[in-house]
GROMACS .gro file of C-alpha atoms in nm:
model
  355
    1MET     CA    1   1.645  -0.801  -0.506
    2LYS     CA    2   1.676  -0.425  -0.460
    3THR     CA    3   1.537  -0.292  -0.133
    4ILE     CA    4   1.451   0.074  -0.078
    5VAL     CA    5   1.377   0.192   0.276
    6VAL     CA    6   1.126   0.478   0.248
    7LEU     CA    7   1.184   0.714   0.540
    8PRO     CA    8   0.934   1.002   0.585
    9THR     CA    9   1.074   1.293   0.788
   10TYR     CA   10   0.948   1.615   0.941
   11ASN     CA   11   1.173   1.788   1.194
   12GLU     CA   12   1.399   1.488   1.260
   13LYS     CA   13   1.742   1.659   1.257
   14GLU     CA   14   1.827   1.516   1.601
   15THR     CA   15   1.802   1.153   1.485
   16ILE     CA   16   1.831   1.144   1.107
   17GLN     CA   17   2.208   1.085   1.088
   18GLU     CA   18   2.203   0.799   1.340
   19VAL     CA   19   1.905   0.637   1.167
   20LEU     CA   20   2.071   0.657   0.826
   21ARG     CA   21   2.397   0.511   0.962
   22GLY     CA   22   2.204   0.217   1.108
   23ILE     CA   23   2.005   0.154   0.790
   24LEU     CA   24   2.307   0.168   0.560
   25THR     CA   25   2.492  -0.105   0.750
   26HIS     CA   26   2.261  -0.339   0.556
   27ASP     CA   27   2.241  -0.412   0.183
   28VAL     CA   28   1.965  -0.159   0.117
   29GLU     CA   29   1.920   0.194  -0.015
   30VAL     CA   30   1.721   0.464   0.159
   31LEU     CA   31   1.483   0.726   0.024
   32VAL     CA   32   1.421   1.012   0.266
   33VAL     CA   33   1.087   1.182   0.195
   34ASP     CA   34   1.117   1.515   0.370
   35ASP     CA   35   0.815   1.743   0.404
   36SER     CA   36   1.019   2.066   0.397
   37SER     CA   37   1.120   2.032   0.762
   38PRO     CA   38   1.166   2.378   0.923
   39ASP     CA   39   1.452   2.239   1.136
   40GLY     CA   40   1.667   2.167   0.830
   41THR     CA   41   1.637   1.786   0.819
   42GLY     CA   42   1.628   1.798   0.440
   43LYS     CA   43   1.950   2.000   0.423
   44ILE     CA   44   2.130   1.750   0.645
   45VAL     CA   45   2.017   1.464   0.420
   46ALA     CA   46   2.122   1.657   0.107
   47GLU     CA   47   2.476   1.688   0.247
   48LEU     CA   48   2.488   1.319   0.338
   49GLN     CA   49   2.360   1.232  -0.009
   50LYS     CA   50   2.672   1.383  -0.161
   51GLN     CA   51   2.883   1.138   0.039
   52ASN     CA   52   2.678   0.822  -0.017
   53ALA     CA   53   2.509   0.721  -0.343
   54ARG     CA   54   2.270   0.490  -0.154
   55ILE     CA   55   2.097   0.790   0.003
   56HIS     CA   56   1.818   0.953  -0.199
   57LEU     CA   57   1.611   1.259  -0.113
   58LEU     CA   58   1.259   1.354  -0.218
   59SER     CA   59   1.127   1.686  -0.091
   60GLY     CA   60   0.772   1.821  -0.088
   61ARG     CA   61   0.504   2.001   0.109
   62LYS     CA   62   0.367   1.856   0.431
   63LYS     CA   63   0.046   1.668   0.353
   64GLY     CA   64   0.055   1.385   0.603
   65LEU     CA   65   0.225   1.049   0.651
   66GLY     CA   66   0.013   0.869   0.392
   67ASP     CA   67   0.093   1.122   0.123
   68ALA     CA   68   0.466   1.103   0.205
   69TYR     CA   69   0.465   0.723   0.171
   70ARG     CA   70   0.259   0.740  -0.147
   71ARG     CA   71   0.508   0.978  -0.309
   72GLY     CA   72   0.802   0.778  -0.174
   73PHE     CA   73   0.669   0.443  -0.299
   74ALA     CA   74   0.598   0.589  -0.643
   75TYR     CA   75   0.947   0.737  -0.671
   76ALA     CA   76   1.115   0.421  -0.540
   77THR     CA   77   0.937   0.195  -0.790
   78GLN     CA   78   0.947   0.425  -1.093
   79HIS     CA   79   1.292   0.585  -1.056
   80LEU     CA   80   1.493   0.358  -0.825
   81ASN     CA   81   1.362   0.022  -0.955
   82ALA     CA   82   1.275  -0.111  -0.611
   83ASP     CA   83   1.178  -0.477  -0.579
   84ILE     CA   84   1.108  -0.451  -0.205
   85LEU     CA   85   0.986  -0.146  -0.016
   86MET     CA   86   1.029  -0.082   0.353
   87GLU     CA   87   0.844   0.153   0.587
   88MET     CA   88   1.031   0.284   0.888
   89ASP     CA   89   1.020   0.576   1.132
   90ALA     CA   90   1.309   0.823   1.143
   91ASP     CA   91   1.292   0.884   1.519
   92LEU     CA   92   1.476   0.566   1.630
   93SER     CA   93   1.148   0.399   1.738
   94HIS     CA   94   1.237   0.118   1.500
   95ASN     CA   95   1.571  -0.055   1.536
   96PRO     CA   96   1.764  -0.072   1.205
   97LYS     CA   97   1.914  -0.401   1.329
   98ASP     CA   98   1.572  -0.559   1.268
   99ILE     CA   99   1.581  -0.484   0.894
  100PRO     CA  100   1.727  -0.825   0.793
  101ARG     CA  101   1.463  -1.002   1.003
  102LEU     CA  102   1.183  -0.825   0.815
  103LEU     CA  103   1.341  -0.891   0.476
  104LYS     CA  104   1.419  -1.259   0.534
  105PRO     CA  105   1.066  -1.404   0.482
  106ILE     CA  106   1.031  -1.212   0.153
  107LEU     CA  107   1.376  -1.308   0.025
  108GLN     CA  108   1.306  -1.672   0.112
  109GLN     CA  109   0.970  -1.658  -0.071
  110GLU     CA  110   0.777  -1.722   0.251
  111ALA     CA  111   0.582  -1.394   0.257
  112ASP     CA  112   0.494  -1.092   0.044
  113PHE     CA  113   0.428  -0.845   0.326
  114VAL     CA  114   0.608  -0.855   0.662
  115ILE     CA  115   0.507  -0.653   0.968
  116GLY     CA  116   0.739  -0.569   1.255
  117SER     CA  117   0.475  -0.633   1.518
  118ARG     CA  118   0.449  -0.490   1.867
  119TYR     CA  119   0.155  -0.710   1.958
  120CYS     CA  120   0.234  -1.059   1.833
  121PRO     CA  121   0.404  -1.295   2.085
  122GLY     CA  122   0.752  -1.160   2.159
  123GLY     CA  123   0.676  -0.803   2.051
  124SER     CA  124   0.685  -0.515   2.299
  125ILE     CA  125   0.658  -0.138   2.350
  126GLU     CA  126   0.909   0.056   2.558
  127GLY     CA  127   0.853   0.405   2.697
  128TRP     CA  128   0.489   0.468   2.613
  129GLY     CA  129   0.252   0.609   2.873
  130ARG     CA  130  -0.100   0.492   2.937
  131TYR     CA  131  -0.256   0.738   2.691
  132ARG     CA  132  -0.043   0.634   2.390
  133LYS     CA  133  -0.093   0.268   2.469
  134SER     CA  134  -0.470   0.321   2.491
  135VAL     CA  135  -0.480   0.508   2.158
  136SER     CA  136  -0.276   0.236   1.987
  137TYR     CA  137  -0.482  -0.045   2.142
  138CYS     CA  138  -0.812   0.117   2.042
  139GLY     CA  139  -0.682   0.181   1.690
  140ASN     CA  140  -0.585  -0.181   1.647
  141LEU     CA  141  -0.915  -0.298   1.793
  142LEU     CA  142  -1.104  -0.069   1.557
  143ALA     CA  143  -0.913  -0.194   1.253
  144ARG     CA  144  -0.951  -0.559   1.352
  145ILE     CA  145  -1.322  -0.553   1.443
  146ILE     CA  146  -1.481  -0.274   1.240
  147GLY     CA  147  -1.226  -0.285   0.959
  148GLY     CA  148  -1.240  -0.664   0.943
  149ILE     CA  149  -0.861  -0.714   0.957
  150ARG     CA  150  -0.897  -0.982   1.222
  151GLU     CA  151  -0.602  -1.206   1.141
  152ILE     CA  152  -0.336  -0.939   1.206
  153LYS     CA  153  -0.234  -0.844   1.561
  154ASP     CA  154  -0.062  -0.512   1.479
  155THR     CA  155  -0.258  -0.342   1.201
  156THR     CA  156  -0.110   0.005   1.263
  157ALA     CA  157   0.259  -0.083   1.273
  158GLY     CA  158   0.487   0.152   1.079
  159PHE     CA  159   0.780  -0.091   1.044
  160ARG     CA  160   0.714  -0.307   0.738
  161ALA     CA  161   0.864  -0.472   0.432
  162LEU     CA  162   0.663  -0.557   0.123
  163ARG     CA  163   0.698  -0.651  -0.240
  164ALA     CA  164   0.685  -0.340  -0.460
  165GLU     CA  165   0.414  -0.494  -0.679
  166ILE     CA  166   0.165  -0.466  -0.390
  167VAL     CA  167   0.149  -0.086  -0.410
  168GLN     CA  168   0.147  -0.061  -0.788
  169ASP     CA  169  -0.225  -0.138  -0.827
  170TRP     CA  170  -0.342   0.030  -0.507
  171ASP     CA  171  -0.535   0.357  -0.497
  172ALA     CA  172  -0.406   0.529  -0.183
  173SER     CA  173  -0.572   0.864  -0.254
  174ALA     CA  174  -0.831   0.819   0.024
  175THR     CA  175  -0.568   0.805   0.300
  176LYS     CA  176  -0.344   1.096   0.395
  177GLY     CA  177  -0.243   1.033   0.755
  178TYR     CA  178  -0.178   0.730   0.973
  179SER     CA  179  -0.480   0.548   0.825
  180PHE     CA  180  -0.246   0.476   0.532
  181GLN     CA  181  -0.121   0.176   0.730
  182ILE     CA  182  -0.453  -0.007   0.754
  183GLY     CA  183  -0.549   0.090   0.400
  184LEU     CA  184  -0.236  -0.071   0.255
  185LEU     CA  185  -0.268  -0.378   0.478
  186HIS     CA  186  -0.633  -0.427   0.380
  187HIS     CA  187  -0.538  -0.401   0.012
  188ALA     CA  188  -0.270  -0.669   0.055
  189LEU     CA  189  -0.505  -0.906   0.236
  190GLN     CA  190  -0.790  -0.853  -0.011
  191ASN     CA  191  -0.556  -0.942  -0.298
  192LYS     CA  192  -0.439  -1.261  -0.125
  193TYR     CA  193  -0.081  -1.152  -0.062
  194ARG     CA  194   0.089  -1.350   0.214
  195VAL     CA  195   0.118  -1.136   0.527
  196GLN     CA  196   0.343  -1.236   0.815
  197GLU     CA  197   0.416  -1.074   1.153
  198ILE     CA  198   0.748  -1.095   1.334
  199PRO     CA  199   0.800  -0.958   1.685
  200VAL     CA  200   0.995  -0.635   1.735
  201ARG     CA  201   1.058  -0.401   2.026
  202PHE     CA  202   0.919  -0.054   1.964
  203THR     CA  203   1.098   0.222   2.158
  204ASP     CA  204   0.933   0.559   2.211
  205ARG     CA  205   1.118   0.853   2.056
  206LYS     CA  206   1.379   1.013   2.282
  207VAL     CA  207   1.364   1.359   2.117
  208GLY     CA  208   1.087   1.555   1.949
  209LYS     CA  209   0.719   1.476   1.985
  210SER     CA  210   0.464   1.251   1.820
  211LYS     CA  211   0.293   1.394   1.512
  212LEU     CA  212  -0.028   1.199   1.570
  213GLY     CA  213  -0.312   1.453   1.599
  214MET     CA  214  -0.690   1.449   1.635
  215THR     CA  215  -0.731   1.486   1.258
  216ASP     CA  216  -0.531   1.165   1.211
  217ILE     CA  217  -0.745   0.982   1.468
  218LEU     CA  218  -1.070   1.092   1.301
  219GLU     CA  219  -0.942   0.999   0.956
  220PHE     CA  220  -0.833   0.660   1.089
  221PHE     CA  221  -1.185   0.600   1.228
  222PHE     CA  222  -1.359   0.683   0.900
  223VAL     CA  223  -1.112   0.482   0.691
  224ALA     CA  224  -1.170   0.182   0.923
  225LEU     CA  225  -1.545   0.220   0.868
  226ARG     CA  226  -1.497   0.236   0.492
  227ILE     CA  227  -1.274  -0.071   0.493
  228GLY     CA  228  -1.524  -0.249   0.718
  229PHE     CA  229  -1.802  -0.181   0.469
  230GLN     CA  230  -1.587  -0.315   0.186
  231THR     CA  231  -1.504  -0.625   0.391
  232TYR     CA  232  -1.862  -0.693   0.502
  233ARG     CA  233  -2.032  -0.544   0.196
  234ARG     CA  234  -2.165  -0.876   0.065
  235ILE     CA  235  -2.311  -0.972   0.403
  236LEU     CA  236  -2.470  -0.629   0.453
  237ILE     CA  237  -2.632  -0.639   0.110
  238PHE     CA  238  -2.750  -0.997   0.174
  239LEU     CA  239  -2.916  -0.887   0.499
  240LEU     CA  240  -3.072  -0.578   0.341
  241ILE     CA  241  -3.220  -0.779   0.054
  242GLY     CA  242  -3.345  -1.038   0.304
  243PHE     CA  243  -3.522  -0.762   0.497
  244THR     CA  244  -3.689  -0.626   0.182
  245GLY     CA  245  -3.789  -0.984   0.100
  246LEU     CA  246  -3.966  -1.003   0.436
  247LEU     CA  247  -4.163  -0.687   0.351
  248ILE     CA  248  -4.246  -0.825   0.006
  249ASN     CA  249  -4.366  -1.148   0.171
  250ILE     CA  250  -4.599  -0.963   0.406
  251GLY     CA  251  -4.727  -0.733   0.130
  252ALA     CA  252  -4.787  -1.018  -0.116
  253GLN     CA  253  -4.970  -1.221   0.149
  254SER     CA  254  -5.202  -0.927   0.219
  255ILE     CA  255  -5.277  -0.884  -0.153
  256PHE     CA  256  -5.353  -1.254  -0.200
  257LEU     CA  257  -5.574  -1.263   0.110
  258ARG     CA  258  -5.750  -0.926   0.107
  259LEU     CA  259  -5.773  -0.837  -0.261
  260LEU     CA  260  -5.772  -1.169  -0.442
  261HIS     CA  261  -5.948  -1.367  -0.162
  262ILE     CA  262  -5.720  -1.667  -0.203
  263GLN     CA  263  -5.738  -1.940   0.061
  264SER     CA  264  -5.510  -1.870   0.360
  265LEU     CA  265  -5.250  -2.146   0.323
  266ILE     CA  266  -5.230  -2.105  -0.053
  267ALA     CA  267  -5.186  -1.731  -0.009
  268LEU     CA  268  -4.905  -1.797   0.240
  269ALA     CA  269  -4.729  -2.038   0.003
  270LEU     CA  270  -4.759  -1.793  -0.288
  271ALA     CA  271  -4.627  -1.508  -0.074
  272ILE     CA  272  -4.325  -1.717   0.025
  273GLU     CA  273  -4.257  -1.799  -0.341
  274VAL     CA  274  -4.284  -1.432  -0.441
  275SER     CA  275  -4.034  -1.334  -0.169
  276ILE     CA  276  -3.793  -1.612  -0.271
  277LEU     CA  277  -3.805  -1.495  -0.635
  278TRP     CA  278  -3.755  -1.134  -0.521
  279ASN     CA  279  -3.454  -1.228  -0.310
  280PHE     CA  280  -3.308  -1.445  -0.585
  281PHE     CA  281  -3.330  -1.166  -0.844
  282TRP     CA  282  -3.148  -0.914  -0.626
  283HIS     CA  283  -2.892  -1.162  -0.491
  284ASP     CA  284  -2.816  -1.273  -0.846
  285ASN     CA  285  -2.767  -0.915  -0.965
  286MET     CA  286  -2.615  -0.754  -0.654
  287THR     CA  287  -2.499  -0.973  -0.366
  288PHE     CA  288  -2.341  -1.247  -0.578
  289ALA     CA  289  -2.319  -1.072  -0.915
  290ASP     CA  290  -1.944  -1.142  -0.931
  291ARG     CA  291  -2.000  -1.516  -0.873
  292LYS     CA  292  -2.261  -1.592  -1.139
  293ARG     CA  293  -2.175  -1.908  -1.326
  294GLY     CA  294  -2.380  -2.124  -1.564
  295ASN     CA  295  -2.755  -2.121  -1.620
  296ILE     CA  296  -2.978  -1.881  -1.425
  297LEU     CA  297  -3.244  -2.153  -1.389
  298TYR     CA  298  -2.989  -2.383  -1.224
  299ARG     CA  299  -2.891  -2.108  -0.979
  300GLY     CA  300  -3.258  -2.038  -0.912
  301VAL     CA  301  -3.332  -2.400  -0.826
  302LYS     CA  302  -3.034  -2.417  -0.591
  303TYR     CA  303  -3.143  -2.095  -0.421
  304HIS     CA  304  -3.494  -2.236  -0.374
  305ILE     CA  305  -3.345  -2.543  -0.206
  306THR     CA  306  -3.128  -2.316   0.009
  307SER     CA  307  -3.431  -2.113   0.115
  308ILE     CA  308  -3.635  -2.425   0.197
  309LEU     CA  309  -3.349  -2.564   0.405
  310GLY     CA  310  -3.323  -2.229   0.585
  311ALA     CA  311  -3.696  -2.233   0.661
  312GLY     CA  312  -3.662  -2.588   0.792
  313ILE     CA  313  -3.372  -2.490   1.018
  314ASN     CA  314  -3.571  -2.193   1.146
  315PHE     CA  315  -3.876  -2.408   1.224
  316ILE     CA  316  -3.692  -2.701   1.385
  317LEU     CA  317  -3.467  -2.481   1.601
  318ALA     CA  318  -3.751  -2.254   1.715
  319ALA     CA  319  -3.978  -2.551   1.791
  320THR     CA  320  -3.701  -2.722   1.989
  321LEU     CA  321  -3.635  -2.412   2.197
  322ILE     CA  322  -4.007  -2.365   2.268
  323LEU     CA  323  -4.098  -2.725   2.343
  324HIS     CA  324  -3.786  -2.845   2.523
  325PHE     CA  325  -3.626  -2.532   2.673
  326ALA     CA  326  -3.935  -2.321   2.751
  327PHE     CA  327  -3.819  -2.023   2.539
  328ILE     CA  328  -4.065  -1.743   2.468
  329ASP     CA  329  -4.210  -1.799   2.120
  330GLU     CA  330  -4.087  -1.470   1.973
  331LEU     CA  331  -3.734  -1.515   2.112
  332ALA     CA  332  -3.715  -1.874   1.986
  333ASN     CA  333  -3.828  -1.760   1.640
  334LEU     CA  334  -3.573  -1.476   1.641
  335ILE     CA  335  -3.291  -1.719   1.722
  336GLY     CA  336  -3.417  -1.953   1.451
  337ILE     CA  337  -3.421  -1.669   1.197
  338GLY     CA  338  -3.064  -1.572   1.292
  339VAL     CA  339  -2.928  -1.924   1.248
  340ALA     CA  340  -3.129  -1.973   0.929
  341THR     CA  341  -2.991  -1.646   0.788
  342ILE     CA  342  -2.634  -1.763   0.851
  343SER     CA  343  -2.719  -2.097   0.689
  344ASN     CA  344  -2.875  -1.924   0.387
  345PHE     CA  345  -2.574  -1.700   0.336
  346LEU     CA  346  -2.321  -1.982   0.361
  347LEU     CA  347  -2.519  -2.214   0.130
  348SER     CA  348  -2.572  -1.928  -0.117
  349TYR     CA  349  -2.203  -1.835  -0.116
  350TYR     CA  350  -2.052  -2.183  -0.124
  351TRP     CA  351  -2.318  -2.368  -0.325
  352ALA     CA  352  -2.586  -2.168  -0.508
  353TRP     CA  353  -2.335  -1.911  -0.635
  354LYS     CA  354  -2.021  -2.120  -0.603
  355LYS     CA  355  -1.735  -1.997  -0.824
   0.00000   0.00000   0.00000
């Protein structure tokens, strides 16, 4: 399998030759994506390219790390016929000796996407101060909690190997800077590619300075929010529809009682049924629209059973907390509603709208 190491550069003349020597000791080719470095990095690579056919150069305007990788991945797959792509920094932060370790799980068919991780057991960071460690830690925490990428320890790592097919159906246009890393990782996880982390030692650059700026941090935050919404979208819509169902319930009950003068308990039962039908319609056409199978009547009956079970859980739990644990009525009911909501979502997902 042909491996192309995609190496973005901007003012890396001090390290580029050493990095390329280290990379080319392995059975790989390297594509340097240089953003018209003012220090002449591109010219150095162009000279080295004449001496070694495994070195390729792609030049362009500086538009951020994400754009450089996007152009590099496209060129590597379309013009260099890459089977495996690698991400790597050109400042010696990543040790070229680790390249075979990242490639091994893919070559042995054990993984599709391998991360050289600083934060999994055995990984480490050398030379970073408190500020850089804090920024990295907060970025990972943001991606894991808000972005929903919980299973990965190092979501922002820039040392990776992945099957080329992963990027071919990914729209990377929304990420220009460092947020590219979590965007690509989220895409791989969402499409059920096997992701594996292996420990590496990350060493802070000895020359030059980090290109991470405030614009990159802000973009990272907003991309994490967008990914988080995509990850939790179904749950958020489920909760929103449930809330509107509560308003429908209260409104319908008032109409039955005040306008139609229906007996209290009958009015309550009718209001509950109206809210269940309301919720079912919107869940069937929005929350679980991609999971609709079979007859709508069959789904409707199952959702009714789900709702009744949820109401039962709410009542039993709230009554238990009030009678046996002396909880305030409103708090007990709130806890019961929370547990019942979780129950309703799980039963709806795995039963009423089971694929």
